[in-house]
């Protein structure tokens, strides 16, 4: 299954959740917000959010600045 993550296409096995994608990419502790197809997915639902072929993910972390 192909997913587009922050504009880059990546290949994953079928039947994968948002949390599993984050773990696969070693991002589960770095991502603060996630959207699937432009809809925000709350952090407590990442393990229940099943992804489909062609889904577009936006993964965001917060960076302080000054």
Tab-separated table of N, CA, C and O in Angstrom:
chain	number	residue	atom	x	y	z
A	1	UNK	N	0.844	-1.170	0.000
A	1	UNK	CA	0.000	0.000	0.000
A	1	UNK	C	0.889	1.232	0.000
A	1	UNK	O	1.918	1.274	0.668
A	2	UNK	N	0.498	2.233	-0.781
A	2	UNK	CA	1.271	3.465	-0.870
A	2	UNK	C	0.584	4.560	-0.067
A	2	UNK	O	-0.627	4.744	-0.159
A	3	UNK	N	1.388	5.281	0.731
A	3	UNK	CA	0.924	6.429	1.484
A	3	UNK	C	1.798	7.617	1.104
A	3	UNK	O	2.977	7.452	0.808
A	4	UNK	N	1.225	8.800	1.130
A	4	UNK	CA	1.991	10.023	0.888
A	4	UNK	C	2.149	10.706	2.243
A	4	UNK	O	1.169	11.117	2.865
A	5	UNK	N	3.399	10.783	2.698
A	5	UNK	CA	3.682	11.337	4.020
A	5	UNK	C	4.482	12.619	3.845
A	5	UNK	O	5.608	12.581	3.340
A	6	UNK	N	3.871	13.731	4.241
A	6	UNK	CA	4.492	15.049	4.084
A	6	UNK	C	5.035	15.245	2.668
A	6	UNK	O	6.136	15.736	2.467
A	7	UNK	N	4.244	14.802	1.688
A	7	UNK	CA	4.590	15.010	0.288
A	7	UNK	C	5.461	13.940	-0.345
A	7	UNK	O	5.728	13.986	-1.539
A	8	UNK	N	5.906	12.953	0.433
A	8	UNK	CA	6.768	11.889	-0.084
A	8	UNK	C	6.017	10.559	-0.072
A	8	UNK	O	5.457	10.176	0.949
A	9	UNK	N	6.013	9.866	-1.207
A	9	UNK	CA	5.327	8.577	-1.296
A	9	UNK	C	6.170	7.481	-0.666
A	9	UNK	O	7.370	7.376	-0.929
A	10	UNK	N	5.522	6.679	0.202
A	10	UNK	CA	6.214	5.563	0.848
A	10	UNK	C	5.335	4.329	0.772
A	10	UNK	O	4.123	4.423	0.726
A	11	UNK	N	5.988	3.175	0.773
A	11	UNK	CA	5.298	1.887	0.659
A	11	UNK	C	5.197	1.232	2.034
A	11	UNK	O	6.172	1.204	2.790
A	12	UNK	N	4.011	0.704	2.365
A	12	UNK	CA	3.769	0.020	3.632
A	12	UNK	C	2.931	-1.226	3.380
A	12	UNK	O	2.231	-1.310	2.378
A	13	UNK	N	2.970	-2.176	4.335
A	13	UNK	CA	2.088	-3.333	4.210
A	13	UNK	C	0.628	-2.897	4.378
A	13	UNK	O	0.354	-1.870	4.998
A	14	UNK	N	-0.271	-3.665	3.820
A	14	UNK	CA	-1.699	-3.375	3.977
A	14	UNK	C	-2.088	-3.551	5.446
A	14	UNK	O	-1.355	-4.156	6.219
A	15	UNK	N	-3.244	-3.019	5.791
A	15	UNK	CA	-3.756	-3.144	7.160
A	15	UNK	C	-2.793	-2.546	8.181
A	15	UNK	O	-2.265	-3.240	9.046
A	16	UNK	N	-2.541	-1.260	8.073
A	16	UNK	CA	-1.636	-0.590	8.993
A	16	UNK	C	-2.366	0.611	9.603
A	16	UNK	O	-3.216	1.225	8.962
A	17	UNK	N	-2.045	0.893	10.859
A	17	UNK	CA	-2.644	2.039	11.534
A	17	UNK	C	-1.682	3.222	11.504
A	17	UNK	O	-0.493	3.056	11.225
A	18	UNK	N	-2.200	4.372	11.834
A	18	UNK	CA	-1.366	5.568	11.897
A	18	UNK	C	-0.236	5.381	12.909
A	18	UNK	O	0.918	5.702	12.620
A	19	UNK	N	-0.527	4.821	14.061
A	19	UNK	CA	0.510	4.599	15.070
A	19	UNK	C	1.583	3.643	14.562
A	19	UNK	O	2.778	3.868	14.776
A	20	UNK	N	1.190	2.598	13.851
A	20	UNK	CA	2.169	1.652	13.301
A	20	UNK	C	3.082	2.324	12.275
A	20	UNK	O	4.272	2.034	12.221
A	21	UNK	N	2.526	3.242	11.483
A	21	UNK	CA	3.352	3.991	10.531
A	21	UNK	C	4.374	4.836	11.285
A	21	UNK	O	5.555	4.854	10.947
A	22	UNK	N	3.929	5.516	12.329
A	22	UNK	CA	4.840	6.350	13.117
A	22	UNK	C	5.950	5.514	13.741
A	22	UNK	O	7.116	5.923	13.749
A	23	UNK	N	5.598	4.332	14.242
A	23	UNK	CA	6.612	3.446	14.827
A	23	UNK	C	7.585	2.962	13.757
A	23	UNK	O	8.794	2.917	13.984
A	24	UNK	N	7.071	2.605	12.597
A	24	UNK	CA	7.909	2.132	11.492
A	24	UNK	C	8.928	3.202	11.068
A	24	UNK	O	10.053	2.902	10.703
A	25	UNK	N	8.513	4.458	11.147
A	25	UNK	CA	9.380	5.572	10.765
A	25	UNK	C	10.164	6.138	11.957
A	25	UNK	O	10.854	7.140	11.813
A	26	UNK	N	10.027	5.502	13.119
A	26	UNK	CA	10.681	5.951	14.362
A	26	UNK	C	10.308	7.393	14.705
A	26	UNK	O	11.143	8.189	15.111
A	27	UNK	N	9.029	7.708	14.543
A	27	UNK	CA	8.552	9.063	14.796
A	27	UNK	C	7.523	9.144	15.921
A	27	UNK	O	7.022	10.226	16.206
A	28	UNK	N	7.200	8.024	16.565
A	28	UNK	CA	6.101	8.038	17.536
A	28	UNK	C	6.336	8.999	18.697
A	28	UNK	O	5.398	9.515	19.279
A	29	UNK	N	7.580	9.281	19.045
A	29	UNK	CA	7.867	10.212	20.137
A	29	UNK	C	8.129	11.630	19.648
A	29	UNK	O	8.307	12.534	20.454
A	30	UNK	N	8.143	11.843	18.329
A	30	UNK	CA	8.487	13.151	17.781
A	30	UNK	C	7.284	13.900	17.217
A	30	UNK	O	7.260	15.118	17.198
A	31	UNK	N	6.292	13.173	16.736
A	31	UNK	CA	5.129	13.803	16.099
A	31	UNK	C	4.147	14.270	17.170
A	31	UNK	O	3.802	13.526	18.076
A	32	UNK	N	3.730	15.521	17.054
A	32	UNK	CA	2.781	16.093	18.005
A	32	UNK	C	1.367	16.159	17.437
A	32	UNK	O	0.407	16.152	18.179
A	33	UNK	N	1.270	16.237	16.114
A	33	UNK	CA	-0.041	16.331	15.470
A	33	UNK	C	0.011	15.570	14.155
A	33	UNK	O	1.039	15.540	13.483
A	34	UNK	N	-1.123	14.957	13.821
A	34	UNK	CA	-1.199	14.191	12.580
A	34	UNK	C	-2.549	14.430	11.911
A	34	UNK	O	-3.576	14.532	12.581
A	35	UNK	N	-2.498	14.515	10.586
A	35	UNK	CA	-3.722	14.642	9.800
A	35	UNK	C	-3.699	13.584	8.705
A	35	UNK	O	-2.658	13.322	8.106
A	36	UNK	N	-4.837	12.981	8.473
A	36	UNK	CA	-5.000	12.012	7.393
A	36	UNK	C	-6.023	12.603	6.431
A	36	UNK	O	-7.157	12.885	6.828
A	37	UNK	N	-5.594	12.803	5.197
A	37	UNK	CA	-6.466	13.402	4.178
A	37	UNK	C	-7.068	14.721	4.670
A	37	UNK	O	-8.265	14.954	4.544
A	38	UNK	N	-6.208	15.543	5.283
A	38	UNK	CA	-6.556	16.892	5.752
A	38	UNK	C	-7.490	16.905	6.960
A	38	UNK	O	-8.054	17.935	7.298
A	39	UNK	N	-7.676	15.760	7.637
A	39	UNK	CA	-8.484	15.719	8.851
A	39	UNK	C	-7.592	15.354	10.021
A	39	UNK	O	-6.915	14.314	10.002
A	40	UNK	N	-7.606	16.202	11.053
A	40	UNK	CA	-6.787	15.958	12.242
A	40	UNK	C	-7.236	14.673	12.926
A	40	UNK	O	-8.430	14.412	13.069
A	41	UNK	N	-6.254	13.870	13.328
A	41	UNK	CA	-6.527	12.651	14.095
A	41	UNK	C	-5.936	12.868	15.482
A	41	UNK	O	-4.744	13.123	15.618
A	42	UNK	N	-6.784	12.808	16.508
A	42	UNK	CA	-6.313	13.019	17.878
A	42	UNK	C	-5.351	11.907	18.275
A	42	UNK	O	-5.488	10.763	17.852
A	43	UNK	N	-4.377	12.271	19.106
A	43	UNK	CA	-3.314	11.347	19.485
A	43	UNK	C	-3.845	10.060	20.112
A	43	UNK	O	-3.320	8.981	19.857
A	44	UNK	N	-4.906	10.150	20.889
A	44	UNK	CA	-5.435	8.942	21.529
A	44	UNK	C	-6.163	8.016	20.553
A	44	UNK	O	-6.549	6.904	20.913
A	45	UNK	N	-6.314	8.442	19.293
A	45	UNK	CA	-6.965	7.606	18.277
A	45	UNK	C	-5.984	7.077	17.232
A	45	UNK	O	-6.394	6.375	16.309
A	46	UNK	N	-4.691	7.401	17.372
A	46	UNK	CA	-3.714	6.964	16.376
A	46	UNK	C	-3.673	5.453	16.224
A	46	UNK	O	-3.480	4.948	15.136
A	47	UNK	N	-3.860	4.714	17.316
A	47	UNK	CA	-3.796	3.253	17.238
A	47	UNK	C	-5.043	2.642	16.597
A	47	UNK	O	-5.037	1.489	16.196
A	48	UNK	N	-6.114	3.422	16.482
A	48	UNK	CA	-7.365	2.935	15.891
A	48	UNK	C	-7.567	3.420	14.456
A	48	UNK	O	-8.455	2.947	13.767
A	49	UNK	N	-6.753	4.375	14.028
A	49	UNK	CA	-6.909	4.988	12.707
A	49	UNK	C	-6.280	4.100	11.637
A	49	UNK	O	-5.072	4.112	11.426
A	50	UNK	N	-7.113	3.323	10.944
A	50	UNK	CA	-6.646	2.442	9.869
A	50	UNK	C	-6.462	3.260	8.588
A	50	UNK	O	-7.314	4.066	8.231
A	51	UNK	N	-5.355	3.032	7.930
A	51	UNK	CA	-5.032	3.784	6.726
A	51	UNK	C	-5.369	2.979	5.481
A	51	UNK	O	-5.384	1.749	5.512
A	52	UNK	N	-5.625	3.701	4.400
A	52	UNK	CA	-5.976	3.085	3.123
A	52	UNK	C	-4.978	3.497	2.056
A	52	UNK	O	-4.341	4.552	2.154
A	53	UNK	N	-4.861	2.682	1.035
A	53	UNK	CA	-3.964	2.974	-0.082
A	53	UNK	C	-4.253	4.368	-0.633
A	53	UNK	O	-5.410	4.722	-0.873
A	54	UNK	N	-3.205	5.162	-0.773
A	54	UNK	CA	-3.342	6.495	-1.340
A	54	UNK	C	-3.618	7.593	-0.326
A	54	UNK	O	-3.691	8.762	-0.696
A	55	UNK	N	-3.776	7.241	0.959
A	55	UNK	CA	-4.013	8.272	1.972
A	55	UNK	C	-2.844	9.238	2.021
A	55	UNK	O	-1.693	8.864	1.792
A	56	UNK	N	-3.168	10.489	2.346
A	56	UNK	CA	-2.150	11.532	2.482
A	56	UNK	C	-2.040	11.903	3.954
A	56	UNK	O	-3.029	12.314	4.565
A	57	UNK	N	-0.834	11.757	4.499
A	57	UNK	CA	-0.587	12.061	5.901
A	57	UNK	C	0.268	13.310	6.016
A	57	UNK	O	1.209	13.493	5.240
A	58	UNK	N	-0.077	14.146	6.963
A	58	UNK	CA	0.745	15.292	7.325
A	58	UNK	C	1.121	15.083	8.787
A	58	UNK	O	0.247	14.989	9.642
A	59	UNK	N	2.402	14.978	9.051
A	59	UNK	CA	2.907	14.748	10.401
A	59	UNK	C	3.675	15.987	10.835
A	59	UNK	O	4.580	16.438	10.145
A	60	UNK	N	3.289	16.536	11.972
A	60	UNK	CA	3.861	17.796	12.425
A	60	UNK	C	4.473	17.650	13.807
A	60	UNK	O	3.943	16.956	14.658
A	61	UNK	N	5.587	18.327	13.993
A	61	UNK	CA	6.141	18.470	15.338
A	61	UNK	C	6.232	19.965	15.613
A	61	UNK	O	6.188	20.781	14.704
A	62	UNK	N	6.301	20.319	16.869
A	62	UNK	CA	6.352	21.723	17.239
A	62	UNK	C	7.774	22.094	17.602
A	62	UNK	O	8.429	21.424	18.361
A	63	UNK	N	8.222	23.182	17.002
A	63	UNK	CA	9.576	23.657	17.219
A	63	UNK	C	9.474	25.056	17.809
A	63	UNK	O	8.797	25.921	17.268
A	64	UNK	N	10.148	25.239	18.934
A	64	UNK	CA	10.173	26.567	19.547
A	64	UNK	C	11.130	27.474	18.801
A	64	UNK	O	12.062	27.033	18.159
A	65	UNK	N	10.853	28.734	18.866
A	65	UNK	CA	11.738	29.681	18.189
A	65	UNK	C	11.728	31.009	18.929
A	65	UNK	O	11.014	31.192	19.897
A	66	UNK	N	12.498	31.902	18.422
A	66	UNK	CA	12.514	33.162	19.140
A	66	UNK	C	12.964	34.304	18.288
A	66	UNK	O	13.178	34.351	17.164
